[in-house]
């Protein structure tokens, strides 16, 4: 269902909202200041082009009433616990040949409500000069990593960063103005070593974008959560997709150094097609460090607009997750029987039922997508071998 997306602060007057075709619903992020409370979907009757403040107010209150008191208290506590000095943060954006998307990303980063940060743009082997031109026009730092692969770029960005907290986002993301304040509040606890945040859709203007949200999207919810090795089962140390996504993550510098940086054989630009963020989440937790999921550290992601792009993404997700599991199996970072059981359940209780529901048409996800993810998972062993061979050859050729 195509949706118009707006953000409404419940402490301010609620406006009238005009919704025009082709939108069929209004997706409202209800928030109290920078604290997200709920994501509310409001269907739009065909004859109704405008939602009045009264109707919108009643709908939002009904949807959020159980949460308002709790979130209001949480907001007050957050404000009381704001750092006396906001820590300096380095923001790393990795990009390749997407100047238009990058320009929008950098404009949002320059508008951040934060007193002390830098932006480092890593050009990952772009073939045109337009990336450097966009960064120069924005007046931000530019570095180039000629070895293709997102994790090469992430490591390059960490090496170039000047500050001890390093935050990562992608060129298809528009950060919320309070993003870094949310990260800083989480890092104000000295026991927190890494932080992820809320990722919401920037738009739901096409069928492909709406389908991606139906398939699961990127959001991990509106509630903060803590993840620590000693409180997680072995299978939870593998299922780290519950922590967040690579489009919104941050680490203390010593954490990245301790685990050896991102695995350059993984993620976009390699035969694996992804998995670098999950691998990092897993290794950080296994090493004994603490993750915090902080929804006030919020960003808006530009989902793929066309079905062909979504098809590639979903298939890559299956391939990347399989490669991630194979790395855990090979390196024994979890007991092998736990890894095998996790892989079996992923296939038996997630991938195959998804395909079956598409065949029966008991959900709205087309068979081409669910089969694509299954096809990617089946291809994972080949991709795993190919991606580490590719990485070895690249390192040999470049002397890395």
C-alpha atoms as a printed R data frame, in Angstrom:
    type eleno elety resid chain resno       x       y       z
1   ATOM     1    CA   UNK     A     1   0.000   0.000   0.000
2   ATOM     2    CA   UNK     A     2   1.487   3.325  -1.063
3   ATOM     3    CA   UNK     A     3   1.710   5.735   1.857
4   ATOM     4    CA   UNK     A     4   2.465   9.367   2.473
5   ATOM     5    CA   UNK     A     5   4.898   9.614   5.409
6   ATOM     6    CA   UNK     A     6   4.902  12.426   7.964
7   ATOM     7    CA   UNK     A     7   6.355  13.000  11.428
8   ATOM     8    CA   UNK     A     8   4.197  14.642  14.111
9   ATOM     9    CA   UNK     A     9   5.377  15.926  17.494
10  ATOM    10    CA   UNK     A    10   2.568  15.185  19.954
11  ATOM    11    CA   UNK     A    11   3.602  18.143  22.116
12  ATOM    12    CA   UNK     A    12   2.844  20.607  19.285
13  ATOM    13    CA   UNK     A    13  -0.457  21.518  17.599
14  ATOM    14    CA   UNK     A    14  -1.547  18.753  15.223
15  ATOM    15    CA   UNK     A    15  -1.977  19.984  11.644
16  ATOM    16    CA   UNK     A    16  -4.452  19.071   8.943
17  ATOM    17    CA   UNK     A    17  -2.860  16.721   6.436
18  ATOM    18    CA   UNK     A    18  -3.703  16.576   2.745
19  ATOM    19    CA   UNK     A    19  -3.275  13.191   1.098
20  ATOM    20    CA   UNK     A    20  -3.544  12.935  -2.673
21  ATOM    21    CA   UNK     A    21  -3.471   9.939  -5.033
22  ATOM    22    CA   UNK     A    22  -1.742   7.588  -5.553
23  ATOM    23    CA   UNK     A    23  -1.341   7.355  -1.769
24  ATOM    24    CA   UNK     A    24  -3.758   4.962  -0.073
25  ATOM    25    CA   UNK     A    25  -2.716   5.585   3.518
26  ATOM    26    CA   UNK     A    26  -0.924   7.997   5.813
27  ATOM    27    CA   UNK     A    27   2.037   6.657   7.796
28  ATOM    28    CA   UNK     A    28   2.618   8.840  10.858
29  ATOM    29    CA   UNK     A    29   5.658   8.745  13.085
30  ATOM    30    CA   UNK     A    30   4.262   9.973  16.393
31  ATOM    31    CA   UNK     A    31   7.005  11.412  18.567
32  ATOM    32    CA   UNK     A    32   7.572  13.469  21.684
33  ATOM    33    CA   UNK     A    33  10.363  15.799  20.697
34  ATOM    34    CA   UNK     A    34  13.129  13.500  19.454
35  ATOM    35    CA   UNK     A    35  11.624  10.422  21.137
36  ATOM    36    CA   UNK     A    36   9.698   8.182  18.685
37  ATOM    37    CA   UNK     A    37   6.541   6.763  20.256
38  ATOM    38    CA   UNK     A    38   4.782   4.772  17.537
39  ATOM    39    CA   UNK     A    39   4.396   4.318  13.804
40  ATOM    40    CA   UNK     A    40   0.699   4.638  12.977
41  ATOM    41    CA   UNK     A    41  -0.863   3.710   9.621
42  ATOM    42    CA   UNK     A    42  -4.109   5.502   8.787
43  ATOM    43    CA   UNK     A    43  -6.077   4.247   5.740
44  ATOM    44    CA   UNK     A    44  -7.391   6.985   3.481
45  ATOM    45    CA   UNK     A    45 -10.944   6.591   2.096
46  ATOM    46    CA   UNK     A    46 -11.005   7.348  -1.660
47  ATOM    47    CA   UNK     A    47 -13.296  10.348  -1.215
48  ATOM    48    CA   UNK     A    48 -11.235  11.870   1.581
49  ATOM    49    CA   UNK     A    49  -8.416  14.140   0.466
50  ATOM    50    CA   UNK     A    50  -7.695  15.850   3.801
51  ATOM    51    CA   UNK     A    51  -7.438  14.507   7.329
52  ATOM    52    CA   UNK     A    52  -8.619  17.077   9.855
53  ATOM    53    CA   UNK     A    53  -6.607  17.841  12.996
54  ATOM    54    CA   UNK     A    54  -9.468  16.469  15.121
55  ATOM    55    CA   UNK     A    55  -9.542  13.120  13.291
56  ATOM    56    CA   UNK     A    56  -5.757  12.840  13.260
57  ATOM    57    CA   UNK     A    57  -5.550  13.719  16.954
58  ATOM    58    CA   UNK     A    58  -8.150  11.107  17.913
59  ATOM    59    CA   UNK     A    59  -6.471   8.399  15.828
60  ATOM    60    CA   UNK     A    60  -2.995   9.109  17.204
61  ATOM    61    CA   UNK     A    61  -4.157   9.261  20.819
62  ATOM    62    CA   UNK     A    62  -6.024   5.954  20.446
63  ATOM    63    CA   UNK     A    63  -2.948   4.316  18.932
64  ATOM    64    CA   UNK     A    64  -0.392   5.718  21.371
65  ATOM    65    CA   UNK     A    65  -2.292   6.126  24.664
66  ATOM    66    CA   UNK     A    66  -0.685   3.074  26.344
67  ATOM    67    CA   UNK     A    67   2.757   4.457  25.511
68  ATOM    68    CA   UNK     A    68   2.406   8.198  26.133
69  ATOM    69    CA   UNK     A    69   2.943   8.189  29.901
70  ATOM    70    CA   UNK     A    70   5.894   5.826  29.715
71  ATOM    71    CA   UNK     A    71   7.531   7.683  26.819
72  ATOM    72    CA   UNK     A    72   6.923  11.064  28.442
73  ATOM    73    CA   UNK     A    73   8.741   9.946  31.585
74  ATOM    74    CA   UNK     A    74  11.498   8.393  29.469
75  ATOM    75    CA   UNK     A    75  11.949  11.667  27.589
76  ATOM    76    CA   UNK     A    76  12.279  13.610  30.843
77  ATOM    77    CA   UNK     A    77  14.858  11.138  32.135
78  ATOM    78    CA   UNK     A    78  16.793  11.341  28.865
79  ATOM    79    CA   UNK     A    79  16.916  15.117  29.062
80  ATOM    80    CA   UNK     A    80  18.127  14.918  32.651
81  ATOM    81    CA   UNK     A    81  20.828  12.447  31.639
82  ATOM    82    CA   UNK     A    82  22.123  14.423  28.660
83  ATOM    83    CA   UNK     A    83  25.930  14.522  28.655
84  ATOM    84    CA   UNK     A    84  27.393  17.607  30.304
85  ATOM    85    CA   UNK     A    85  29.733  17.737  27.308
86  ATOM    86    CA   UNK     A    86  28.618  16.240  24.021
87  ATOM    87    CA   UNK     A    87  31.418  13.933  22.769
88  ATOM    88    CA   UNK     A    88  33.021  14.576  19.408
89  ATOM    89    CA   UNK     A    89  31.758  12.150  16.762
90  ATOM    90    CA   UNK     A    90  33.124  11.246  13.335
91  ATOM    91    CA   UNK     A    91  30.436  10.390  10.789
92  ATOM    92    CA   UNK     A    92  31.567   8.117   7.945
93  ATOM    93    CA   UNK     A    93  29.575   7.911   4.698
94  ATOM    94    CA   UNK     A    94  30.686   5.316   2.140
95  ATOM    95    CA   UNK     A    95  29.592   5.886  -1.446
96  ATOM    96    CA   UNK     A    96  30.224   4.898  -5.047
97  ATOM    97    CA   UNK     A    97  28.908   6.648  -8.158
98  ATOM    98    CA   UNK     A    98  25.652   7.876  -6.618
99  ATOM    99    CA   UNK     A    99  26.133  11.651  -6.580
100 ATOM   100    CA   UNK     A   100  22.444  12.589  -6.461
101 ATOM   101    CA   UNK     A   101  21.712  10.404  -3.450
102 ATOM   102    CA   UNK     A   102  24.942  11.519  -1.791
103 ATOM   103    CA   UNK     A   103  24.021  15.193  -2.166
104 ATOM   104    CA   UNK     A   104  20.744  14.647  -0.272
105 ATOM   105    CA   UNK     A   105  22.540  12.628   2.403
106 ATOM   106    CA   UNK     A   106  25.190  15.294   2.964
107 ATOM   107    CA   UNK     A   107  22.611  18.090   3.114
108 ATOM   108    CA   UNK     A   108  20.899  16.303   6.014
109 ATOM   109    CA   UNK     A   109  24.233  15.666   7.752
110 ATOM   110    CA   UNK     A   110  25.147  19.342   7.539
111 ATOM   111    CA   UNK     A   111  21.816  20.220   9.196
112 ATOM   112    CA   UNK     A   112  22.401  18.004  12.259
113 ATOM   113    CA   UNK     A   113  21.583  19.521  15.639
114 ATOM   114    CA   UNK     A   114  24.896  18.614  17.263
115 ATOM   115    CA   UNK     A   115  27.770  20.794  18.480
116 ATOM   116    CA   UNK     A   116  30.871  18.746  17.699
117 ATOM   117    CA   UNK     A   117  31.143  16.404  14.727
118 ATOM   118    CA   UNK     A   118  32.902  15.855  11.430
119 ATOM   119    CA   UNK     A   119  31.777  14.120   8.242
120 ATOM   120    CA   UNK     A   120  34.183  11.903   6.305
121 ATOM   121    CA   UNK     A   121  33.004  10.789   2.860
122 ATOM   122    CA   UNK     A   122  34.762   7.679   1.549
123 ATOM   123    CA   UNK     A   123  34.669   7.400  -2.238
124 ATOM   124    CA   UNK     A   124  34.837   3.663  -2.858
125 ATOM   125    CA   UNK     A   125  36.419   3.460  -6.320
126 ATOM   126    CA   UNK     A   126  33.927   5.682  -8.141
127 ATOM   127    CA   UNK     A   127  34.413   5.724 -11.897
128 ATOM   128    CA   UNK     A   128  33.362   9.358 -12.311
129 ATOM   129    CA   UNK     A   129  34.577  12.597 -10.729
130 ATOM   130    CA   UNK     A   130  31.057  13.593  -9.659
131 ATOM   131    CA   UNK     A   131  31.393  12.094  -6.167
132 ATOM   132    CA   UNK     A   132  34.399  14.258  -5.357
133 ATOM   133    CA   UNK     A   133  32.588  17.278  -6.797
134 ATOM   134    CA   UNK     A   134  29.529  16.734  -4.587
135 ATOM   135    CA   UNK     A   135  31.706  16.448  -1.473
136 ATOM   136    CA   UNK     A   136  33.711  19.532  -2.410
137 ATOM   137    CA   UNK     A   137  30.503  21.498  -2.964
138 ATOM   138    CA   UNK     A   138  29.278  20.434   0.496
139 ATOM   139    CA   UNK     A   139  32.598  21.520   2.045
140 ATOM   140    CA   UNK     A   140  33.197  18.177   3.753
141 ATOM   141    CA   UNK     A   141  36.175  15.823   4.042
142 ATOM   142    CA   UNK     A   142  36.835  13.506   1.109
143 ATOM   143    CA   UNK     A   143  38.982  10.379   1.075
144 ATOM   144    CA   UNK     A   144  39.239   7.714  -1.586
145 ATOM   145    CA   UNK     A   145  39.462   3.938  -1.230
146 ATOM   146    CA   UNK     A   146  40.326   2.333  -4.569
147 ATOM   147    CA   UNK     A   147  39.779  -1.246  -3.414
148 ATOM   148    CA   UNK     A   148  36.104  -1.956  -4.190
149 ATOM   149    CA   UNK     A   149  33.957  -3.244  -1.365
150 ATOM   150    CA   UNK     A   150  31.892  -1.532   1.315
151 ATOM   151    CA   UNK     A   151  33.949  -2.942   4.191
152 ATOM   152    CA   UNK     A   152  37.177  -1.650   2.625
153 ATOM   153    CA   UNK     A   153  35.514   1.768   2.611
154 ATOM   154    CA   UNK     A   154  34.300   1.421   6.204
155 ATOM   155    CA   UNK     A   155  37.816   0.583   7.402
156 ATOM   156    CA   UNK     A   156  39.231   3.458   5.380
157 ATOM   157    CA   UNK     A   157  36.729   5.811   7.000
158 ATOM   158    CA   UNK     A   158  37.671   4.632  10.489
159 ATOM   159    CA   UNK     A   159  41.357   5.220   9.729
160 ATOM   160    CA   UNK     A   160  40.619   8.745   8.448
161 ATOM   161    CA   UNK     A   161  38.276   9.670  11.315
162 ATOM   162    CA   UNK     A   162  39.627  12.078  13.905
163 ATOM   163    CA   UNK     A   163  37.360  11.240  16.855
164 ATOM   164    CA   UNK     A   164  36.957   8.262  19.192
165 ATOM   165    CA   UNK     A   165  33.289   7.635  18.390
166 ATOM   166    CA   UNK     A   166  32.780   6.602  14.755
167 ATOM   167    CA   UNK     A   167  29.239   6.562  13.334
168 ATOM   168    CA   UNK     A   168  28.325   5.023   9.989
169 ATOM   169    CA   UNK     A   169  25.479   5.794   7.638
170 ATOM   170    CA   UNK     A   170  24.841   5.224   3.924
171 ATOM   171    CA   UNK     A   171  24.494   7.546   0.962
172 ATOM   172    CA   UNK     A   172  20.820   6.539   0.536
173 ATOM   173    CA   UNK     A   173  19.972   7.723   4.061
174 ATOM   174    CA   UNK     A   174  18.666  11.047   5.352
175 ATOM   175    CA   UNK     A   175  19.565  11.394   9.022
176 ATOM   176    CA   UNK     A   176  17.113  12.930  11.469
177 ATOM   177    CA   UNK     A   177  18.323  16.210  12.960
178 ATOM   178    CA   UNK     A   178  18.660  14.621  16.421
179 ATOM   179    CA   UNK     A   179  20.507  11.502  15.209
180 ATOM   180    CA   UNK     A   180  23.880  12.236  16.827
181 ATOM   181    CA   UNK     A   181  22.274  13.381  20.086
182 ATOM   182    CA   UNK     A   182  20.600   9.981  20.301
183 ATOM   183    CA   UNK     A   183  23.921   8.214  19.730
184 ATOM   184    CA   UNK     A   184  25.666  10.448  22.262
185 ATOM   185    CA   UNK     A   185  23.046   9.768  24.948
186 ATOM   186    CA   UNK     A   186  23.638   6.038  24.525
187 ATOM   187    CA   UNK     A   187  27.422   6.455  24.638
188 ATOM   188    CA   UNK     A   188  27.086   8.572  27.807
189 ATOM   189    CA   UNK     A   189  26.967   5.205  29.590
190 ATOM   190    CA   UNK     A   190  30.640   4.131  29.723
191 ATOM   191    CA   UNK     A   191  29.564   0.478  29.581
192 ATOM   192    CA   UNK     A   192  28.124   0.974  26.072
193 ATOM   193    CA   UNK     A   193  30.647   0.130  23.357
194 ATOM   194    CA   UNK     A   194  28.500   0.219  20.203
195 ATOM   195    CA   UNK     A   195  25.129   1.702  19.262
196 ATOM   196    CA   UNK     A   196  22.529   1.094  16.574
197 ATOM   197    CA   UNK     A   197  19.421   3.162  15.904
198 ATOM   198    CA   UNK     A   198  15.991   3.287  14.325
199 ATOM   199    CA   UNK     A   199  15.754   3.147  10.513
200 ATOM   200    CA   UNK     A   200  12.459   4.209   8.915
201 ATOM   201    CA   UNK     A   201  11.425   4.498   5.248
202 ATOM   202    CA   UNK     A   202  12.022   7.908   3.702
203 ATOM   203    CA   UNK     A   203   9.153   7.296   1.280
204 ATOM   204    CA   UNK     A   204   6.670   4.625   0.255
205 ATOM   205    CA   UNK     A   205   5.920   5.968  -3.197
206 ATOM   206    CA   UNK     A   206   6.274   2.774  -5.251
207 ATOM   207    CA   UNK     A   207   5.081  -0.812  -5.026
208 ATOM   208    CA   UNK     A   208   8.668  -1.977  -4.528
209 ATOM   209    CA   UNK     A   209   9.161   0.312  -1.525
210 ATOM   210    CA   UNK     A   210   5.876  -0.756   0.050
211 ATOM   211    CA   UNK     A   211   6.740  -4.426  -0.527
212 ATOM   212    CA   UNK     A   212  10.097  -4.013   1.195
213 ATOM   213    CA   UNK     A   213   8.333  -2.720   4.305
214 ATOM   214    CA   UNK     A   214   5.842  -5.612   4.079
215 ATOM   215    CA   UNK     A   215   8.800  -7.990   3.870
216 ATOM   216    CA   UNK     A   216  10.211  -6.625   7.110
217 ATOM   217    CA   UNK     A   217  11.910  -3.312   6.352
218 ATOM   218    CA   UNK     A   218  14.753  -2.117   8.558
219 ATOM   219    CA   UNK     A   219  13.044  -0.906  11.730
220 ATOM   220    CA   UNK     A   220  13.845  -2.681  14.998
221 ATOM   221    CA   UNK     A   221  11.155  -0.935  17.021
222 ATOM   222    CA   UNK     A   222  10.646   2.073  19.259
223 ATOM   223    CA   UNK     A   223  12.028   0.625  22.492
224 ATOM   224    CA   UNK     A   224  15.685   0.913  23.567
225 ATOM   225    CA   UNK     A   225  17.381  -2.403  24.257
226 ATOM   226    CA   UNK     A   226  20.719  -3.616  25.614
227 ATOM   227    CA   UNK     A   227  22.645  -6.572  24.147
228 ATOM   228    CA   UNK     A   228  25.455  -8.218  26.122
229 ATOM   229    CA   UNK     A   229  27.290 -11.497  25.632
230 ATOM   230    CA   UNK     A   230  26.574 -12.800  29.113
231 ATOM   231    CA   UNK     A   231  22.801 -12.255  28.804
232 ATOM   232    CA   UNK     A   232  22.382 -13.782  25.325
233 ATOM   233    CA   UNK     A   233  22.027 -17.423  24.333
234 ATOM   234    CA   UNK     A   234  24.389 -18.834  21.709
235 ATOM   235    CA   UNK     A   235  21.692 -18.690  19.036
236 ATOM   236    CA   UNK     A   236  20.986 -15.033  19.905
237 ATOM   237    CA   UNK     A   237  24.670 -14.265  19.362
238 ATOM   238    CA   UNK     A   238  24.127 -15.540  15.810
239 ATOM   239    CA   UNK     A   239  20.758 -13.861  15.194
240 ATOM   240    CA   UNK     A   240  22.241 -10.378  15.449
241 ATOM   241    CA   UNK     A   241  19.910  -8.965  12.782
242 ATOM   242    CA   UNK     A   242  17.760  -8.029  15.815
243 ATOM   243    CA   UNK     A   243  20.359  -5.375  16.752
244 ATOM   244    CA   UNK     A   244  19.968  -3.076  13.762
245 ATOM   245    CA   UNK     A   245  21.455  -2.477  10.322
246 ATOM   246    CA   UNK     A   246  24.651  -1.036   8.903
247 ATOM   247    CA   UNK     A   247  22.923   2.132   7.704
248 ATOM   248    CA   UNK     A   248  22.809   3.321  11.321
249 ATOM   249    CA   UNK     A   249  25.587   2.070  13.605
250 ATOM   250    CA   UNK     A   250  28.379   3.560  15.712
251 ATOM   251    CA   UNK     A   251  31.390   2.226  17.627
252 ATOM   252    CA   UNK     A   252  34.055   3.369  20.005
253 ATOM   253    CA   UNK     A   253  37.352   3.348  18.142
254 ATOM   254    CA   UNK     A   254  39.014   0.816  20.438
255 ATOM   255    CA   UNK     A   255  36.204  -1.667  19.738
256 ATOM   256    CA   UNK     A   256  36.872  -1.609  15.986
257 ATOM   257    CA   UNK     A   257  40.602  -1.982  16.652
258 ATOM   258    CA   UNK     A   258  40.085  -4.863  19.075
259 ATOM   259    CA   UNK     A   259  38.048  -6.981  16.642
260 ATOM   260    CA   UNK     A   260  40.279  -6.114  13.667
261 ATOM   261    CA   UNK     A   261  37.936  -3.866  11.695
262 ATOM   262    CA   UNK     A   262  35.319  -4.905   9.163
263 ATOM   263    CA   UNK     A   263  35.828  -8.107   7.161
264 ATOM   264    CA   UNK     A   264  36.726  -6.893   3.666
265 ATOM   265    CA   UNK     A   265  35.556 -10.161   2.087
266 ATOM   266    CA   UNK     A   266  31.955  -9.335   2.997
267 ATOM   267    CA   UNK     A   267  29.251  -6.849   2.046
268 ATOM   268    CA   UNK     A   268  28.365  -4.849  -1.063
269 ATOM   269    CA   UNK     A   269  30.961  -4.968  -3.821
270 ATOM   270    CA   UNK     A   270  32.033  -8.562  -3.135
271 ATOM   271    CA   UNK     A   271  30.568 -11.942  -4.205
272 ATOM   272    CA   UNK     A   272  28.913 -12.217  -0.780
273 ATOM   273    CA   UNK     A   273  26.643  -9.246  -1.553
274 ATOM   274    CA   UNK     A   274  26.348  -8.204   2.099
275 ATOM   275    CA   UNK     A   275  26.725  -9.393   5.686
276 ATOM   276    CA   UNK     A   276  29.520  -7.093   6.809
277 ATOM   277    CA   UNK     A   277  27.369  -5.330   9.398
278 ATOM   278    CA   UNK     A   278  26.012  -8.601  10.835
279 ATOM   279    CA   UNK     A   279  29.511 -10.055  11.030
280 ATOM   280    CA   UNK     A   280  30.701  -6.989  12.932
281 ATOM   281    CA   UNK     A   281  27.725  -7.116  15.333
282 ATOM   282    CA   UNK     A   282  28.478 -10.796  16.027
283 ATOM   283    CA   UNK     A   283  32.210 -10.323  16.568
284 ATOM   284    CA   UNK     A   284  31.688  -7.315  18.847
285 ATOM   285    CA   UNK     A   285  29.267  -9.260  21.052
286 ATOM   286    CA   UNK     A   286  31.429 -12.402  21.103
287 ATOM   287    CA   UNK     A   287  34.398 -10.251  22.154
288 ATOM   288    CA   UNK     A   288  32.430  -9.223  25.251
289 ATOM   289    CA   UNK     A   289  31.458  -5.697  24.263
290 ATOM   290    CA   UNK     A   290  28.011  -4.178  24.855
291 ATOM   291    CA   UNK     A   291  25.574  -3.019  22.170
292 ATOM   292    CA   UNK     A   292  22.748  -0.563  22.785
293 ATOM   293    CA   UNK     A   293  19.805  -0.060  20.420
294 ATOM   294    CA   UNK     A   294  18.686   3.575  20.715
295 ATOM   295    CA   UNK     A   295  15.557   4.553  18.734
296 ATOM   296    CA   UNK     A   296  16.102   8.304  19.234
297 ATOM   297    CA   UNK     A   297  19.170   7.882  17.000
298 ATOM   298    CA   UNK     A   298  16.896   7.858  13.967
299 ATOM   299    CA   UNK     A   299  17.476   7.933  10.211
300 ATOM   300    CA   UNK     A   300  15.279   7.676   7.107
301 ATOM   301    CA   UNK     A   301  16.280   5.167   4.417
302 ATOM   302    CA   UNK     A   302  15.563   5.541   0.697
303 ATOM   303    CA   UNK     A   303  14.284   2.095  -0.247
304 ATOM   304    CA   UNK     A   304  14.790   0.854  -3.794
305 ATOM   305    CA   UNK     A   305  12.093   2.254  -6.029
306 ATOM   306    CA   UNK     A   306  11.959  -0.429  -8.735
307 ATOM   307    CA   UNK     A   307  11.081  -4.105  -8.538
308 ATOM   308    CA   UNK     A   308  14.283  -5.200 -10.255
309 ATOM   309    CA   UNK     A   309  16.370  -3.429  -7.609
310 ATOM   310    CA   UNK     A   310  14.268  -4.916  -4.808
311 ATOM   311    CA   UNK     A   311  14.618  -8.388  -6.344
312 ATOM   312    CA   UNK     A   312  18.429  -8.070  -6.347
313 ATOM   313    CA   UNK     A   313  18.419  -6.798  -2.770
314 ATOM   314    CA   UNK     A   314  16.294  -9.625  -1.404
315 ATOM   315    CA   UNK     A   315  18.327 -12.277  -3.228
316 ATOM   316    CA   UNK     A   316  21.541 -10.697  -1.935
317 ATOM   317    CA   UNK     A   317  20.074 -10.763   1.586
318 ATOM   318    CA   UNK     A   318  19.663 -14.534   1.383
319 ATOM   319    CA   UNK     A   319  23.148 -15.003  -0.059
320 ATOM   320    CA   UNK     A   320  24.779 -12.643   2.455
321 ATOM   321    CA   UNK     A   321  23.106 -14.192   5.493
322 ATOM   322    CA   UNK     A   322  24.154 -17.642   4.342
323 ATOM   323    CA   UNK     A   323  27.747 -16.459   3.886
324 ATOM   324    CA   UNK     A   324  27.647 -14.912   7.362
325 ATOM   325    CA   UNK     A   325  26.513 -18.236   8.862
326 ATOM   326    CA   UNK     A   326  29.231 -20.118   6.983
327 ATOM   327    CA   UNK     A   327  31.876 -17.777   8.386
328 ATOM   328    CA   UNK     A   328  30.630 -18.478  11.920
329 ATOM   329    CA   UNK     A   329  30.750 -22.213  11.164
330 ATOM   330    CA   UNK     A   330  34.266 -22.051   9.768
331 ATOM   331    CA   UNK     A   331  35.735 -19.892  12.526
332 ATOM   332    CA   UNK     A   332  33.790 -21.624  15.321
333 ATOM   333    CA   UNK     A   333  32.798 -18.304  16.892
334 ATOM   334    CA   UNK     A   334  29.706 -20.191  18.076
335 ATOM   335    CA   UNK     A   335  29.399 -23.919  18.822
336 ATOM   336    CA   UNK     A   336  28.975 -25.729  15.525
337 ATOM   337    CA   UNK     A   337  25.869 -27.603  16.601
338 ATOM   338    CA   UNK     A   338  24.244 -24.252  17.486
339 ATOM   339    CA   UNK     A   339  25.191 -22.783  14.104
340 ATOM   340    CA   UNK     A   340  23.856 -25.837  12.281
341 ATOM   341    CA   UNK     A   341  20.599 -25.716  14.219
342 ATOM   342    CA   UNK     A   342  20.244 -21.994  13.542
343 ATOM   343    CA   UNK     A   343  20.809 -22.518   9.786
344 ATOM   344    CA   UNK     A   344  18.266 -25.356   9.740
345 ATOM   345    CA   UNK     A   345  15.644 -23.212  11.470
346 ATOM   346    CA   UNK     A   346  16.327 -20.303   9.137
347 ATOM   347    CA   UNK     A   347  15.670 -22.551   6.165
348 ATOM   348    CA   UNK     A   348  12.887 -24.699   7.639
349 ATOM   349    CA   UNK     A   349  10.937 -22.098   9.626
350 ATOM   350    CA   UNK     A   350  11.559 -18.898   7.658
351 ATOM   351    CA   UNK     A   351  12.644 -19.286   4.029
352 ATOM   352    CA   UNK     A   352  10.507 -22.262   3.016
353 ATOM   353    CA   UNK     A   353   7.336 -21.016   4.790
354 ATOM   354    CA   UNK     A   354   7.770 -17.646   3.092
355 ATOM   355    CA   UNK     A   355   7.822 -19.352  -0.302
356 ATOM   356    CA   UNK     A   356   4.817 -21.507   0.621
357 ATOM   357    CA   UNK     A   357   2.787 -18.485   1.742
358 ATOM   358    CA   UNK     A   358   3.577 -16.798  -1.580
359 ATOM   359    CA   UNK     A   359   2.424 -19.900  -3.460
360 ATOM   360    CA   UNK     A   360  -0.828 -19.991  -1.448
361 ATOM   361    CA   UNK     A   361  -1.098 -16.174  -1.724
362 ATOM   362    CA   UNK     A   362  -1.705 -15.952   1.997
363 ATOM   363    CA   UNK     A   363   0.448 -12.834   2.167
364 ATOM   364    CA   UNK     A   364   1.194  -9.975  -0.208
365 ATOM   365    CA   UNK     A   365   4.820 -10.837  -0.996
366 ATOM   366    CA   UNK     A   366   5.145 -12.160  -4.564
367 ATOM   367    CA   UNK     A   367   6.697 -15.542  -5.223
368 ATOM   368    CA   UNK     A   368   9.537 -13.945  -7.199
369 ATOM   369    CA   UNK     A   369  10.835 -12.272  -4.009
370 ATOM   370    CA   UNK     A   370  10.558 -15.215  -1.640
371 ATOM   371    CA   UNK     A   371  12.070 -17.552  -4.224
372 ATOM   372    CA   UNK     A   372  14.829 -14.989  -4.790
373 ATOM   373    CA   UNK     A   373  15.811 -15.009  -1.116
374 ATOM   374    CA   UNK     A   374  15.767 -18.812  -1.093
375 ATOM   375    CA   UNK     A   375  17.845 -18.891  -4.273
376 ATOM   376    CA   UNK     A   376  20.388 -16.551  -2.664
377 ATOM   377    CA   UNK     A   377  20.596 -18.778   0.429
378 ATOM   378    CA   UNK     A   378  21.193 -21.874  -1.706
379 ATOM   379    CA   UNK     A   379  23.947 -19.980  -3.549
380 ATOM   380    CA   UNK     A   380  25.657 -18.984  -0.281
381 ATOM   381    CA   UNK     A   381  28.280 -21.790  -0.207
382 ATOM   382    CA   UNK     A   382  29.490 -20.870  -3.694
383 ATOM   383    CA   UNK     A   383  29.465 -17.167  -2.795
384 ATOM   384    CA   UNK     A   384  31.342 -17.849   0.444
385 ATOM   385    CA   UNK     A   385  34.192 -19.591  -1.371
386 ATOM   386    CA   UNK     A   386  34.216 -16.973  -4.134
387 ATOM   387    CA   UNK     A   387  34.223 -13.987  -1.799
388 ATOM   388    CA   UNK     A   388  37.240 -15.110   0.240
389 ATOM   389    CA   UNK     A   389  39.119 -16.082  -2.911
390 ATOM   390    CA   UNK     A   390  38.286 -12.665  -4.348
391 ATOM   391    CA   UNK     A   391  39.497 -10.955  -1.163
392 ATOM   392    CA   UNK     A   392  42.739 -12.975  -1.141
393 ATOM   393    CA   UNK     A   393  43.478 -12.040  -4.752
394 ATOM   394    CA   UNK     A   394  42.703  -8.365  -4.113
395 ATOM   395    CA   UNK     A   395  44.947  -8.283  -1.064
396 ATOM   396    CA   UNK     A   396  47.755 -10.009  -2.973
397 ATOM   397    CA   UNK     A   397  47.444  -7.588  -5.891
398 ATOM   398    CA   UNK     A   398  47.354  -4.475  -3.693
399 ATOM   399    CA   UNK     A   399  49.833  -5.613  -1.026
400 ATOM   400    CA   UNK     A   400  47.237  -5.273   1.728
